[in-house]
Coordinates of C-alpha atoms in Angstrom, one line a residue:
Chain A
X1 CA 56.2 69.9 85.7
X2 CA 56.6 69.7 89.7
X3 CA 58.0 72.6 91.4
X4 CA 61.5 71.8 92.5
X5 CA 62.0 71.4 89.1
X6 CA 60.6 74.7 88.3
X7 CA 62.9 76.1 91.2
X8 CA 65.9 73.9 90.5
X9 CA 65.5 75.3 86.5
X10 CA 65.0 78.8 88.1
X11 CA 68.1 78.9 90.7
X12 CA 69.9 77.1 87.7
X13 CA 70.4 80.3 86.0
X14 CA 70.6 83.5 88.0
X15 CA 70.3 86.3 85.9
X16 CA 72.5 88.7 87.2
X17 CA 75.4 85.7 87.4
X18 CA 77.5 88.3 84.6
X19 CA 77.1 91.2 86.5
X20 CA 78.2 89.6 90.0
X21 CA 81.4 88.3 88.9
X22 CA 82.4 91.1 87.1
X23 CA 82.2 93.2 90.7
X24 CA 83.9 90.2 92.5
X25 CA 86.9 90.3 89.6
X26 CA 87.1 94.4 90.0
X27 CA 86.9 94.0 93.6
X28 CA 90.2 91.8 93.6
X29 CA 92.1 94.0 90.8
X30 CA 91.5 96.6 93.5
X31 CA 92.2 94.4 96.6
X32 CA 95.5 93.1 95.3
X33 CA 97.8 96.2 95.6
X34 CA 96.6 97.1 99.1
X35 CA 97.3 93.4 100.3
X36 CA 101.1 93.9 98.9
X37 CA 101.0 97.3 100.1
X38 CA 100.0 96.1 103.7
X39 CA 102.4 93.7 103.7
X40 CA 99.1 91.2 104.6
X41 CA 101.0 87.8 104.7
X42 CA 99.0 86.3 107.6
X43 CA 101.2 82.7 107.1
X44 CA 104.1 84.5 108.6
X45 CA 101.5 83.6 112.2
X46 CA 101.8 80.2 111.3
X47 CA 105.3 79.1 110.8
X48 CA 107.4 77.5 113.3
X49 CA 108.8 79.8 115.5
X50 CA 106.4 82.5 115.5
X51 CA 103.8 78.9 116.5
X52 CA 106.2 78.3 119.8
X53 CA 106.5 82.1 120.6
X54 CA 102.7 82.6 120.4
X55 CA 101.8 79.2 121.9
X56 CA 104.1 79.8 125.1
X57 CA 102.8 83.0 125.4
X58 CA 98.8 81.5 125.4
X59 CA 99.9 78.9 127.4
X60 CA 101.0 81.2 130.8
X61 CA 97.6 83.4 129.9
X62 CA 96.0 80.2 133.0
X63 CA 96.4 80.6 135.6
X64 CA 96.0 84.8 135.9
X65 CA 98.3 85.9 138.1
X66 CA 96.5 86.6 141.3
X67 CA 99.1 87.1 144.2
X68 CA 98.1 90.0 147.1
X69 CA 101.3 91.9 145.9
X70 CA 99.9 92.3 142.2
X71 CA 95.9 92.2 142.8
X72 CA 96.9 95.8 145.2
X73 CA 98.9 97.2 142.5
X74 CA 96.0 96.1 140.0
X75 CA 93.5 98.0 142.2
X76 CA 96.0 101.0 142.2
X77 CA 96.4 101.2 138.4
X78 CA 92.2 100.5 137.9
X79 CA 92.0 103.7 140.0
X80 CA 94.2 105.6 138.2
X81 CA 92.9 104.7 135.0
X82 CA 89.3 106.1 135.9
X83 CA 90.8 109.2 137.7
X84 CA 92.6 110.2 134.9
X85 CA 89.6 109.9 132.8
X86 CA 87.7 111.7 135.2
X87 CA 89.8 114.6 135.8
X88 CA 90.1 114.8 132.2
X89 CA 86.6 115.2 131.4
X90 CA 86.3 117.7 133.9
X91 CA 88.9 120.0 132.3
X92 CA 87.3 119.1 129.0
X93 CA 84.0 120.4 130.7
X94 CA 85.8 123.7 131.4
X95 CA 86.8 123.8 128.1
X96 CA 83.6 123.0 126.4
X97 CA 81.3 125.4 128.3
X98 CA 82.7 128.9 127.5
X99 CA 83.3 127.3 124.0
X100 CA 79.5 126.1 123.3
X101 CA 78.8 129.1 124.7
X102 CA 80.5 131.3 122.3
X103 CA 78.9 128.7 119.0
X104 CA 75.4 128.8 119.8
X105 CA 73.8 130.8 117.2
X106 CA 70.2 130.8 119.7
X107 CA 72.5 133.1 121.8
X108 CA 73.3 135.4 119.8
X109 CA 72.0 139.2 120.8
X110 CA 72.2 140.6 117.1
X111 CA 70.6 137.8 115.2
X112 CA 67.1 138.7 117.7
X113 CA 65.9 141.5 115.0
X114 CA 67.2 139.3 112.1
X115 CA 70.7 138.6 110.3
X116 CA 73.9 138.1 112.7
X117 CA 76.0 141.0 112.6
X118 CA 79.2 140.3 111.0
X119 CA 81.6 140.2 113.8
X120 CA 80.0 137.6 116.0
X121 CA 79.0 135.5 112.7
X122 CA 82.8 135.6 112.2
X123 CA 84.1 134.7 115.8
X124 CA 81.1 131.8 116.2
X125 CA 83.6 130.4 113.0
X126 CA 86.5 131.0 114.6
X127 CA 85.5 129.2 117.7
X128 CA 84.1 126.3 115.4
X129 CA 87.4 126.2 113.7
X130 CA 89.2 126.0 116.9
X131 CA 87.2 123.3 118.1
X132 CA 87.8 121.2 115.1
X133 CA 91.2 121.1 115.4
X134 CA 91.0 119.9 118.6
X135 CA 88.8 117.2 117.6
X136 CA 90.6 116.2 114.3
X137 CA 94.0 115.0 116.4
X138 CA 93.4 111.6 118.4
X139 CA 93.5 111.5 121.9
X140 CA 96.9 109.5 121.3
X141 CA 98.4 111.7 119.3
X142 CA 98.0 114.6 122.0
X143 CA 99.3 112.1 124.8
X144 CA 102.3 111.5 122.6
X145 CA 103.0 115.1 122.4
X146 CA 102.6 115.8 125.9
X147 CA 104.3 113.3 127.0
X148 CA 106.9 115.2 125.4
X149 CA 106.3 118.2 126.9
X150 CA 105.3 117.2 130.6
X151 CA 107.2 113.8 130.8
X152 CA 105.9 110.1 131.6
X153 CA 102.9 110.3 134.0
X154 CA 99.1 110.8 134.2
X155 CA 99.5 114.5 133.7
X156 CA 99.8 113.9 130.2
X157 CA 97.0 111.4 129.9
X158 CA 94.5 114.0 131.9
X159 CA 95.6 116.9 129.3
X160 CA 95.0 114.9 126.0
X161 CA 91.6 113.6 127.3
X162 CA 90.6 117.5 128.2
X163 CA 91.6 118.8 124.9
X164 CA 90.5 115.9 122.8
X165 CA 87.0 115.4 124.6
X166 CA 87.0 119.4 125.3
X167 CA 86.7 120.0 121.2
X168 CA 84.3 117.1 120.8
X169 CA 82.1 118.0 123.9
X170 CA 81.6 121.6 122.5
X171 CA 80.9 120.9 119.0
X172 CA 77.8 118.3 120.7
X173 CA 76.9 120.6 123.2
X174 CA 76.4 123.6 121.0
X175 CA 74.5 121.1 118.9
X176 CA 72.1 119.9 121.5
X177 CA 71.6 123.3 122.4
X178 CA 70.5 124.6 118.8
X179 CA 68.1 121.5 118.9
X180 CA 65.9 123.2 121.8
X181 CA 63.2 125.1 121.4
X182 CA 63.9 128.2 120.2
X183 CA 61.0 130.2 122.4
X184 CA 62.3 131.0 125.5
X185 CA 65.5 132.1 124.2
X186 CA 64.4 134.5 122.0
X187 CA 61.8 135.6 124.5
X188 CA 64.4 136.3 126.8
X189 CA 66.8 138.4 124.5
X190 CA 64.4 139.9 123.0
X191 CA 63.3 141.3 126.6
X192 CA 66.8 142.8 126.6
X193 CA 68.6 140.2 128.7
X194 CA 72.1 138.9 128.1
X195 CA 73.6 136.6 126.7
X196 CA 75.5 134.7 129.7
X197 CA 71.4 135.2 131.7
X198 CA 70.0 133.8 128.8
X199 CA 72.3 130.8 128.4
X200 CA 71.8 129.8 132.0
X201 CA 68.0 130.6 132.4
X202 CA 66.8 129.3 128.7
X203 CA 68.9 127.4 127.1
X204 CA 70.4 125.3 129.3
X205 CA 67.6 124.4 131.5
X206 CA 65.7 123.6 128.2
X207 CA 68.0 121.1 127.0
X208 CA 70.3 119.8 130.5
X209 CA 68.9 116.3 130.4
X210 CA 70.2 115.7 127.1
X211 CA 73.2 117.4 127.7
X212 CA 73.9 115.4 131.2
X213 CA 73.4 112.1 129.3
X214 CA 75.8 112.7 126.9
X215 CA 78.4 113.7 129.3
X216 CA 77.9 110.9 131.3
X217 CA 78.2 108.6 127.9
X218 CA 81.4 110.6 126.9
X219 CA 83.0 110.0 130.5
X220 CA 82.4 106.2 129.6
X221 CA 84.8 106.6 126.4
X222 CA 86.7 108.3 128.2
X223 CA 87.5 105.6 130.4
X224 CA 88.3 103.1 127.7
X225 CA 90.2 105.6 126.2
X226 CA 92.3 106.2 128.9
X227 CA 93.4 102.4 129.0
X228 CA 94.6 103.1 125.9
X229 CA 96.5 106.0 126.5
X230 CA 98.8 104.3 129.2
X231 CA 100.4 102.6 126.3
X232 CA 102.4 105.6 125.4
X233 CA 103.3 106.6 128.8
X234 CA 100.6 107.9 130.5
X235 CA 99.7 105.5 133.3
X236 CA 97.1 103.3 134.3
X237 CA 96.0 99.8 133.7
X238 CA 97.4 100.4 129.7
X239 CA 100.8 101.0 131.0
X240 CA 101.3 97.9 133.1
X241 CA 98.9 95.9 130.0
X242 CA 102.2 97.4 128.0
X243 CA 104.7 96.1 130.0
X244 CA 103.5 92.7 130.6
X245 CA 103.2 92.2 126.6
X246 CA 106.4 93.1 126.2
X247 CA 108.0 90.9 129.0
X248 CA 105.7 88.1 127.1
X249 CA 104.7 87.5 130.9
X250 CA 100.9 85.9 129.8
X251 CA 100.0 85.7 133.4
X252 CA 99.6 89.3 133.8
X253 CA 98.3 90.1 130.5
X254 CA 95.5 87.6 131.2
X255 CA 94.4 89.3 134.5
X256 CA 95.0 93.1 132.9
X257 CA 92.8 92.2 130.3
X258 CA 90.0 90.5 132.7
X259 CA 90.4 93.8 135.0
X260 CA 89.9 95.6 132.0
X261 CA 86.6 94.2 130.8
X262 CA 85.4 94.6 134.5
X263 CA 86.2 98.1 134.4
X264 CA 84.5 98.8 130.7
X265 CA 81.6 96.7 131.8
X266 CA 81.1 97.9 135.0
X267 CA 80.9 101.5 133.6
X268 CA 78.4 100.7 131.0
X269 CA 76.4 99.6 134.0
X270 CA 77.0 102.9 136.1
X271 CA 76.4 105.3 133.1
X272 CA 73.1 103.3 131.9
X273 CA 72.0 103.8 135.6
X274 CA 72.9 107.4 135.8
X275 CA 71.3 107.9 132.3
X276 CA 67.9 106.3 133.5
X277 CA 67.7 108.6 136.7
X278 CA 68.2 111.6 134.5
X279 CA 65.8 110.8 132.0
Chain B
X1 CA 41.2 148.3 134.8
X2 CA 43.9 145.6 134.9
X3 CA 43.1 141.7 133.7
X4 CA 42.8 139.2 137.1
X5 CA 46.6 137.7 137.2
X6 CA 46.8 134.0 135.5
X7 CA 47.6 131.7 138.4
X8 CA 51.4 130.2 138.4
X9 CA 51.6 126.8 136.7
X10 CA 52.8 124.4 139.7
X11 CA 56.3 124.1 140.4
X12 CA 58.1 121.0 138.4
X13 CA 58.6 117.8 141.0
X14 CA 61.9 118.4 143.3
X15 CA 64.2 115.3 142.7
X16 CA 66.3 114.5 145.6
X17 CA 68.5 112.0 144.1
X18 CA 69.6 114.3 141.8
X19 CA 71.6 116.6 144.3
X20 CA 73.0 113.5 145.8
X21 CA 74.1 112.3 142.7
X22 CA 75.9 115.9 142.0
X23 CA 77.7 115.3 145.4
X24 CA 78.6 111.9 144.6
X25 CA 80.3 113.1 140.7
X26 CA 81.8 116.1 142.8
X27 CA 83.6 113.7 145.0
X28 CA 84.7 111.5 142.5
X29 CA 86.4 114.5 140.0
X30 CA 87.8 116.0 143.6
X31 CA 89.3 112.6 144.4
X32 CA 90.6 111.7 140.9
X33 CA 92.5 115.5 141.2
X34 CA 94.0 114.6 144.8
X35 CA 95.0 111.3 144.0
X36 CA 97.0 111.8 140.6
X37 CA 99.3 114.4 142.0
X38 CA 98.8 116.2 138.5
X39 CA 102.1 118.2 137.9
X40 CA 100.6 121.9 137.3
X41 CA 103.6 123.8 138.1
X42 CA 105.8 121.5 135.0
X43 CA 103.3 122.5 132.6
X44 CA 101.6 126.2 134.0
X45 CA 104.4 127.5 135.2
X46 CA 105.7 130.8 133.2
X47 CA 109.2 128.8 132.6
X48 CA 107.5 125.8 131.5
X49 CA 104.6 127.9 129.2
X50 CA 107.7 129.4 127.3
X51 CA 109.5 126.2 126.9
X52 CA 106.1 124.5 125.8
X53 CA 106.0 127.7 123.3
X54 CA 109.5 127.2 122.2
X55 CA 108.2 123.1 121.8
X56 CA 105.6 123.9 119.8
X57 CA 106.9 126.3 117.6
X58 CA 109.7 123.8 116.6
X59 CA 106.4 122.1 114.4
X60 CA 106.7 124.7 112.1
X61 CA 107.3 125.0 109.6
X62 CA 106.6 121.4 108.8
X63 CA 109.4 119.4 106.8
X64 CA 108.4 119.6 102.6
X65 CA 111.8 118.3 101.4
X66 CA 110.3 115.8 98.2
X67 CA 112.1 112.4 99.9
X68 CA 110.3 113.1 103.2
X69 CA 107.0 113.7 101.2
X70 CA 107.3 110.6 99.2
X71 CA 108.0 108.6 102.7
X72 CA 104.8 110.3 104.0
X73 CA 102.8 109.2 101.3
X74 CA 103.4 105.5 101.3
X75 CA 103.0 105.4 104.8
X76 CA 99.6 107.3 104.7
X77 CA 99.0 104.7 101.7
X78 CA 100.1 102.3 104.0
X79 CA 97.6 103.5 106.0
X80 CA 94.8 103.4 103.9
X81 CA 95.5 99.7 103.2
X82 CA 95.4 98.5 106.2
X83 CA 92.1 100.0 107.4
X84 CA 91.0 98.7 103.9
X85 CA 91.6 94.8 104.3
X86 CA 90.8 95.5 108.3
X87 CA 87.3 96.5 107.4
X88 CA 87.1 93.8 104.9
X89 CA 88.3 91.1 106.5
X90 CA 85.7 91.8 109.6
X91 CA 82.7 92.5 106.9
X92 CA 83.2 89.2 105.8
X93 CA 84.2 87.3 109.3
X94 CA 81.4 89.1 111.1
X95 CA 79.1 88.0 108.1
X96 CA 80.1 84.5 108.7
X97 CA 79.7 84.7 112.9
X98 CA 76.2 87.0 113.0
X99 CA 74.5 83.6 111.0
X100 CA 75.0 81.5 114.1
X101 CA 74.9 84.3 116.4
X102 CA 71.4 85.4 114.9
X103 CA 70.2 81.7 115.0
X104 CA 66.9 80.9 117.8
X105 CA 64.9 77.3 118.0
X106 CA 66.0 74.3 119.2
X107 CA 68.9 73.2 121.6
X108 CA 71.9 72.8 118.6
X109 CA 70.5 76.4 118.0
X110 CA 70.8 78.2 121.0
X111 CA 74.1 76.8 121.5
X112 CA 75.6 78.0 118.5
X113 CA 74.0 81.3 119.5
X114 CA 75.4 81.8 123.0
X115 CA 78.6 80.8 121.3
X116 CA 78.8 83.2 118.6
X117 CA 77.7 85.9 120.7
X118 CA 80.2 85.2 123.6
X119 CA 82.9 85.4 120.7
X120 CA 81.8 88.5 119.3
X121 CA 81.4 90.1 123.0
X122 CA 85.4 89.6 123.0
X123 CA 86.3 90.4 120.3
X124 CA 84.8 94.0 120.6
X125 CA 85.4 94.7 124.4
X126 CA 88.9 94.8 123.6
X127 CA 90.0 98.1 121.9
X128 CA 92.3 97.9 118.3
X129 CA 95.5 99.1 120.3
X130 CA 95.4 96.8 122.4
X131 CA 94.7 93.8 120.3
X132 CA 98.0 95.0 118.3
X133 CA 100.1 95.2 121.0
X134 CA 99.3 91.7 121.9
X135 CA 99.5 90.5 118.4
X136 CA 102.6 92.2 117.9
X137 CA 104.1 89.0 119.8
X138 CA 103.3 86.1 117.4
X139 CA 103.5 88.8 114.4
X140 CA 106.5 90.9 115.0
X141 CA 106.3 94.5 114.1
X142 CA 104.8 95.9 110.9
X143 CA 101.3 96.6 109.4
X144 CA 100.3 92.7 109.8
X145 CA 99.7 93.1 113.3
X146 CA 98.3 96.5 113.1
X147 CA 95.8 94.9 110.4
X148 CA 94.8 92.0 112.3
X149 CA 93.7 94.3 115.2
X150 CA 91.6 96.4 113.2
X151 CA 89.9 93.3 111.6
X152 CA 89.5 91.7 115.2
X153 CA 88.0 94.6 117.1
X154 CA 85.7 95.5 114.2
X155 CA 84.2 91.8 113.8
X156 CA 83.1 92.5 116.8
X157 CA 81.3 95.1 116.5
X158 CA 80.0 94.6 112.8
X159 CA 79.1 91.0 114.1
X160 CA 77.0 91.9 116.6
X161 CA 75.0 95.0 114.4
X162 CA 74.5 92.2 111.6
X163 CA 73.1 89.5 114.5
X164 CA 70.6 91.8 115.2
X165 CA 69.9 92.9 111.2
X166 CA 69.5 89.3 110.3
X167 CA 67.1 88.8 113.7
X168 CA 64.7 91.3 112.1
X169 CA 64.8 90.2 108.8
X170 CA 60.8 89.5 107.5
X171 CA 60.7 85.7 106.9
X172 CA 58.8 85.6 104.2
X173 CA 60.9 85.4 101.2
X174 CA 63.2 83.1 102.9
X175 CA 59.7 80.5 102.9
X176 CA 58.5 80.7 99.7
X177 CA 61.8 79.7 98.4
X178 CA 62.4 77.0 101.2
X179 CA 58.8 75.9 99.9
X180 CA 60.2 75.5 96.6
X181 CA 62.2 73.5 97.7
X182 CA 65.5 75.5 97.2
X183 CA 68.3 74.4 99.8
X184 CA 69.8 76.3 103.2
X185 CA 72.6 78.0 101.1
X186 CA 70.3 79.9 98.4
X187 CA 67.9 80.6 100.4
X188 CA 70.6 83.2 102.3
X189 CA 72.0 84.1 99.7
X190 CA 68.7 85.2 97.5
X191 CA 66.8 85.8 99.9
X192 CA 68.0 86.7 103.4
X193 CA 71.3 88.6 102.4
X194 CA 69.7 90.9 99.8
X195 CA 67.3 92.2 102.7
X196 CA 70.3 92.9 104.8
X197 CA 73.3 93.9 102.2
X198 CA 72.3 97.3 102.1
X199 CA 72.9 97.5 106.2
X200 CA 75.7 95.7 106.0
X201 CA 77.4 98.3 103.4
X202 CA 76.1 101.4 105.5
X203 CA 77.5 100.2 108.8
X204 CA 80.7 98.8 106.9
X205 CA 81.4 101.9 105.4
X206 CA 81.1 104.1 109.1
X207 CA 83.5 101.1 110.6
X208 CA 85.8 102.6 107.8
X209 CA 85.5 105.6 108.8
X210 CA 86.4 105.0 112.3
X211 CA 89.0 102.5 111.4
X212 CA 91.0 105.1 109.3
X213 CA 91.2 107.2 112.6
X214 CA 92.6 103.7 114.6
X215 CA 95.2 102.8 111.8
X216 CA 96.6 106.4 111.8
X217 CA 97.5 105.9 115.3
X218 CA 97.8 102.6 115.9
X219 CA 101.2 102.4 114.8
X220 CA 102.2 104.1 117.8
X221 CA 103.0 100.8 119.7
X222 CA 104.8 99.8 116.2
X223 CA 102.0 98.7 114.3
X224 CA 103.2 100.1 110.9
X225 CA 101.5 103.0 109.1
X226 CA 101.9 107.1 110.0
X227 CA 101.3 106.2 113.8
X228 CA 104.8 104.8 113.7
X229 CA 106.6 107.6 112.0
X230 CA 104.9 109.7 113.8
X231 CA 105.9 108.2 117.1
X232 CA 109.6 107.4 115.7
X233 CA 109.9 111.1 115.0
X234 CA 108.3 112.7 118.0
X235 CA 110.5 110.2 119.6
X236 CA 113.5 112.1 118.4
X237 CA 112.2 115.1 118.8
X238 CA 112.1 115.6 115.2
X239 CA 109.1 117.6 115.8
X240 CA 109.1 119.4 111.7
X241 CA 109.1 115.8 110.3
X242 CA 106.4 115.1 112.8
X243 CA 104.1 117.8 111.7
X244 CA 104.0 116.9 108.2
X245 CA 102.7 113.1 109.7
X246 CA 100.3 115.0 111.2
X247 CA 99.1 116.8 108.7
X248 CA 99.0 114.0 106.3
X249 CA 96.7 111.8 108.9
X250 CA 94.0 115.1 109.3
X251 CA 94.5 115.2 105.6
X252 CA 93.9 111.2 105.0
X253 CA 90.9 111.5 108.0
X254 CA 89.1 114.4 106.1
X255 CA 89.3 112.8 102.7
X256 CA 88.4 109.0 104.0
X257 CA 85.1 110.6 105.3
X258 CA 84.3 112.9 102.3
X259 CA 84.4 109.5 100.1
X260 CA 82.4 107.5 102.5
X261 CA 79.7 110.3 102.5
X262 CA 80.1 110.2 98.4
X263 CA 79.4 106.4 98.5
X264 CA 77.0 106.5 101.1
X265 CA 74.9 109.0 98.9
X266 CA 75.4 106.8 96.1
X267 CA 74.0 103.6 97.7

């Protein structure tokens, strides 16, 4: 007997054959209400008019527009868009620090001679409850609201990023914190000094590399985030990126989005560098 | 008599970029605050605190009435659904581009590669919102476009993560059945997929759990879902209705994760 029969007679009969079409049938019992549920009827792209709509719309994607009058106001909006998400990420550094603060057990002056007392064990909760709420609601959400509150503008886009990125740079912080060796920090306490003296001269130095880089990565969602945020409202390339879809002008949508992947790629560039030099 | 003092351990190197580089961040953040002429008095103000008080005590309490509910569940289904078939559709579609995107050898080869890898690059450098909103021109609006987003951002990324799973696959198995003389397609699929199905689940599963959090909102530019009931409501200042859409997504959020930690202990 040669051996591509032996394989042929092998791959002839796969033993669990039963077993994977039974998953594939379940799997499409399952599948079948979400796909009506969805609405997921992807041949609606392909009839007639919806073909002309999207195919004029590709077509004026070439040339980009590129006049002087459009490239300045490009530049203007780019800016925006990373000021916005750096003034946001400084208020959400604001936030953060009194907050990671306030949830790092290591701190904590009655834990030194053994169990947290009950009332800081019960505010370090309260301060971790607070900051998943602020986490749990998307950046987009809070711009929606705020919009609301503070009307169309970057104002708005600046807040949601500081309370959105505020809750999520505590809970990490706090985390990175706890990570560090514990040593100094209990040395210090335990040599009676505070908690604010031993954040600053134990804790932090211990772990501020780590704690750099992550801000630095964060600042870099944060940018791509706040592209995103201009399409409710709150300025920035995303808000012009808005406008020219709905105008259907391709032109401008073609050189928004190139912009845009400039802007995302360049800022992976600057926050690798920054990242290297800290380490 | 008291012990000689131990000699201080030498100072730790002085950097001198690092200061510079404080400067330069300093500068940027005080630049970003000049130039946005942020509006602090509309929002810090003690007229505007009470009226932002007064707004946000118009959330509560949040609208129960059993039509309202029923609404807010189908959308939240809704929801669910379309992060569902998103995830699936770029499980499979990534599955199909990381084969040539993982490819190496000859010149057909590194072709395909560059290709595949320049497609997935695109496809993930633009976020789901904004692959909606340009979708919602050849779609129209509902949950199709907001689906298609999802499924086209997250090819992307699953793509590239299976490129490099299949890259470091051992080749081993995949020989001994080629030298049996089994052909290209079950060689992948008993050989090379079972080494990288478990990956591909894991790192499916966490896509879910990030795509629940993008469909919940990306109905805000009309792509079907609570993001657009949400947005429709807030948009007429229906702020009760509006909370209960909010609940419902942190609600939808918290239980998507708990049953992707349940599966993912279960793999």
């Amino acid at each position: 007997m040669s051996a591509a029969l032996v394989a042929s007679a092998v791959a002839a009969r796969d033993p669990a054959l039963q077993r994977r079409w039974l998953a594939l049938l379940a799997a499409a019992v399952v599948l079948w209400p979400l796909l009506v549920l969805a609405e997921f009827q992807p041949w609606t792209l392909f009839d007639a008019r919806s073909l002309r709509v999207t195919g004029r719309f590709l077509a004026q994607f070439v040339p980009p527009r590129h006049d002087a009058e459009f490239l300045a106001l490009l530049a203007c909006e780019t800016w925006r868009t990373v000021a916005i998400a750096t003034a946001g990420m400084a208020l959400a550094g604001l936030i953060a620090l009194p907050l990671a603060l306030a949830m790092t057990e290591r701190l904590s002056v009655s834990a030194v001679g053994g169990r947290m007392a009950r009332g800081p064990a019960w505010l370090r909760q309260a301060v971790r409850a607070c900051t998943v709420v602020l986490r749990s609601v998307p950046e987009l959400v809070w711009a929606l609201v705020f919009v609301r509150v503070v009307g169309l503008g970057p104002t708005a886009g600046v807040l949601a990023i500081a309370i959105a990125y505020g809750g999520m740079l505590a809970k990490v912080w706090a985390e990175i914190l706890e990570s560090a060796d514990a040593a100094p920090a209990q040395a210090l306490l335990g040599h009676g000094a505070g908690r604010l003296q031993t954040g600053l001269y134990a804790a932090l130095p211990a772990s501020a590399h780590e704690l750099a880089s992550y801000t630095v990565y964060r600042w870099e969602c944060a940018i791509r985030s706040s592209v995103v945020l201009g399409f409710v409202g709150a300025g920035g390339l995303g808000q012009q990126l808005d406008n020219a879809a709905k105008l259907f002008a391709g032109g401008e949508v073609s050189a928004i989005l190139l912009v845009f992947m400039a802007l995302v790629a360049l800022s992976d560039r600057v926050s690798a560098w920054i990242r290297r030099g800290l380490a | 008599m008291s012990p000689a003092p131990q000699p201080l351990p030498p100072r730790p190197p002085h950097s001198r970029a690092l200061p510079a580089l404080g400067l330069a961040l300093l500068a940027l953040v005080g630049a970003s605050f000049w130039s946005l002429s942020l509006r602090w008095a509309d929002f810090l103000g003690p007229q505007a605190l009470g009226q932002m008080g007064h707004f946000l005590a118009g959330f509560f309490p949040p609208e129960t009435s059993g039509p309202f509910l029923r609404k807010t569940g189908w959308a939240a289904l809704e929801t669910l659904a379309m992060s569902l078939i998103g995830t699936g559709l770029a499980a499979a579609v990534g599955l199909l581009l990381a084969l040539p995107a993982s490819l190496s050898g000859g010149a057909l080869a590194t072709l395909l590669h560059a290709a595949a890898r320049a497609v997935l690059n695109l496809l993930r450098s633009v976020p789901e919102l904004v692959w909606a909103s340009l979708l919602l021109v050849s779609a129209g609006l509902g949950p199709l476009p907001g689906t298609l987003a999802l499924a086209l951002h997250t090819t992307g990324v699953l793509g590239r993560l299976l490129a490099e799973a299949l890259e470091n696959v051992p080749p081993e198995p995949a020989q001994v059945l080629r030298s049996r003389g089994a052909g290209v397609v079950p060689v992948f699929l008993f050989a090379t997929l079972p080494q990288v199905s478990a990956q591909w689940l894991a790192y499916s599963l966490y896509r879910w759990e990030n795509n629940i959090r993008a469909a919940a909102v990306l109905g805000v530019v009309g792509a079907g879902g609570l993001g657009q009931m949400l947005s429709f409501h807030l948009g007429l200042f229906q702020m009760r209705e509006a909370c209960t859409v909010l609940l419902a997504m942190i609600g939808l959020v918290a239980l998507v994760d708990a049953l992707s930690a349940w599966l993912r202990r279960g793999a």
